């Protein structure tokens, strides 16, 4: 009887030790996932420009314009947590009406400057892929080519790589900081501009483009091959 009790006691101790170890491992993995940048790509932040009197002023460009539509199931979540440099911020937008990207997860850092203002130190983006997988911060899909072959830039300034802007004569095609209308406009392409080079860096129907000194993201539905 005594041996049985000792065995049961040792067994209970072992089970408890295993459970405690599992909890520690789980918490460590959770903390790592909260700070890891795996699957994110860096968004360039211009020094001294992303500054505001309040944190919300600094982060507003990432919040404005969402949800894009009343359709689907849009959501917006923002978290701030203390970090060594100041605060880490996570912004998760979901419910995009896209065939490959269903949401965006922004992760960056903000600090309180010496004059009492807030400044954005860095920002990274991880797409929430509707299908396919996240590769280096971009959604890759095996269901169909992304982007279509006609949008793959064969070479810088080559005739086969150039496209024209297909919008109304009185309209322009906005070029944005990122792949979606939720991103700020960095410029515009005029009607019938046929000097637009389109790269193969795309998310859904949005691709990186360049025309002269202007570069950014544009919706390829408003472009057609120049040749």
CSV table of N, CA, C and O in Angstrom, one decimal, residues 13 44 64 72 84 87 93 107-108 126 130-131 165 197 208 219 224:
chain,number,residue,atom,x,y,z
A,13,UNK,N,3.7,14.1,-9.4
A,13,UNK,CA,4.8,15.1,-9.5
A,13,UNK,C,5.3,15.2,-10.9
A,13,UNK,O,5.5,16.3,-11.4
A,44,UNK,N,8.9,51.6,-45.4
A,44,UNK,CA,9.8,52.7,-45.1
A,44,UNK,C,9.1,53.9,-44.4
A,44,UNK,O,8.0,54.3,-44.9
A,64,UNK,N,-7.3,54.9,-41.2
A,64,UNK,CA,-8.3,55.6,-42.1
A,64,UNK,C,-8.7,54.7,-43.3
A,64,UNK,O,-7.8,54.0,-43.9
A,72,UNK,N,-19.0,41.7,-46.7
A,72,UNK,CA,-18.0,40.9,-46.1
A,72,UNK,C,-18.2,41.0,-44.5
A,72,UNK,O,-19.2,41.3,-44.0
A,84,UNK,N,11.0,48.0,-25.1
A,84,UNK,CA,12.2,48.6,-24.6
A,84,UNK,C,12.4,50.0,-25.1
A,84,UNK,O,12.8,50.9,-24.4
A,87,UNK,N,6.7,51.8,-27.3
A,87,UNK,CA,5.6,50.9,-27.4
A,87,UNK,C,5.6,50.2,-28.7
A,87,UNK,O,5.9,50.8,-29.7
A,93,UNK,N,-6.4,44.6,-39.7
A,93,UNK,CA,-7.5,44.9,-40.5
A,93,UNK,C,-8.0,43.6,-41.2
A,93,UNK,O,-7.1,43.0,-41.8
A,107,UNK,N,2.7,46.0,-37.9
A,107,UNK,CA,3.4,45.9,-36.6
A,107,UNK,C,4.5,47.0,-36.6
A,107,UNK,O,5.3,47.0,-37.5
A,108,UNK,N,4.5,47.8,-35.6
A,108,UNK,CA,5.5,48.9,-35.6
A,108,UNK,C,5.9,49.3,-34.2
A,108,UNK,O,5.4,48.8,-33.2
A,126,UNK,N,2.3,42.5,-42.6
A,126,UNK,CA,2.2,41.0,-42.9
A,126,UNK,C,0.8,40.8,-43.5
A,126,UNK,O,-0.2,41.1,-42.8
A,130,UNK,N,-5.8,35.2,-48.1
A,130,UNK,CA,-7.1,34.5,-48.3
A,130,UNK,C,-6.8,33.1,-48.8
A,130,UNK,O,-7.6,32.2,-48.5
A,131,UNK,N,-5.8,32.9,-49.5
A,131,UNK,CA,-5.5,31.6,-50.1
A,131,UNK,C,-4.0,31.6,-50.4
A,131,UNK,O,-3.4,32.7,-50.5
A,165,UNK,N,-2.5,53.9,-69.1
A,165,UNK,CA,-3.5,54.2,-68.0
A,165,UNK,C,-4.9,54.2,-68.7
A,165,UNK,O,-5.1,55.0,-69.6
A,197,UNK,N,5.7,51.3,-66.1
A,197,UNK,CA,6.3,50.0,-66.0
A,197,UNK,C,5.7,49.3,-64.8
A,197,UNK,O,5.6,49.8,-63.7
A,208,UNK,N,3.2,47.0,-57.9
A,208,UNK,CA,4.1,48.1,-57.9
A,208,UNK,C,4.3,48.6,-59.3
A,208,UNK,O,4.5,47.8,-60.2
A,219,UNK,N,-3.8,49.9,-59.1
A,219,UNK,CA,-4.7,48.8,-59.4
A,219,UNK,C,-4.6,48.5,-60.9
A,219,UNK,O,-4.8,49.3,-61.8
A,224,UNK,N,-3.4,48.7,-69.3
A,224,UNK,CA,-3.4,47.7,-70.4
A,224,UNK,C,-2.1,47.8,-71.1
A,224,UNK,O,-1.4,48.9,-71.0
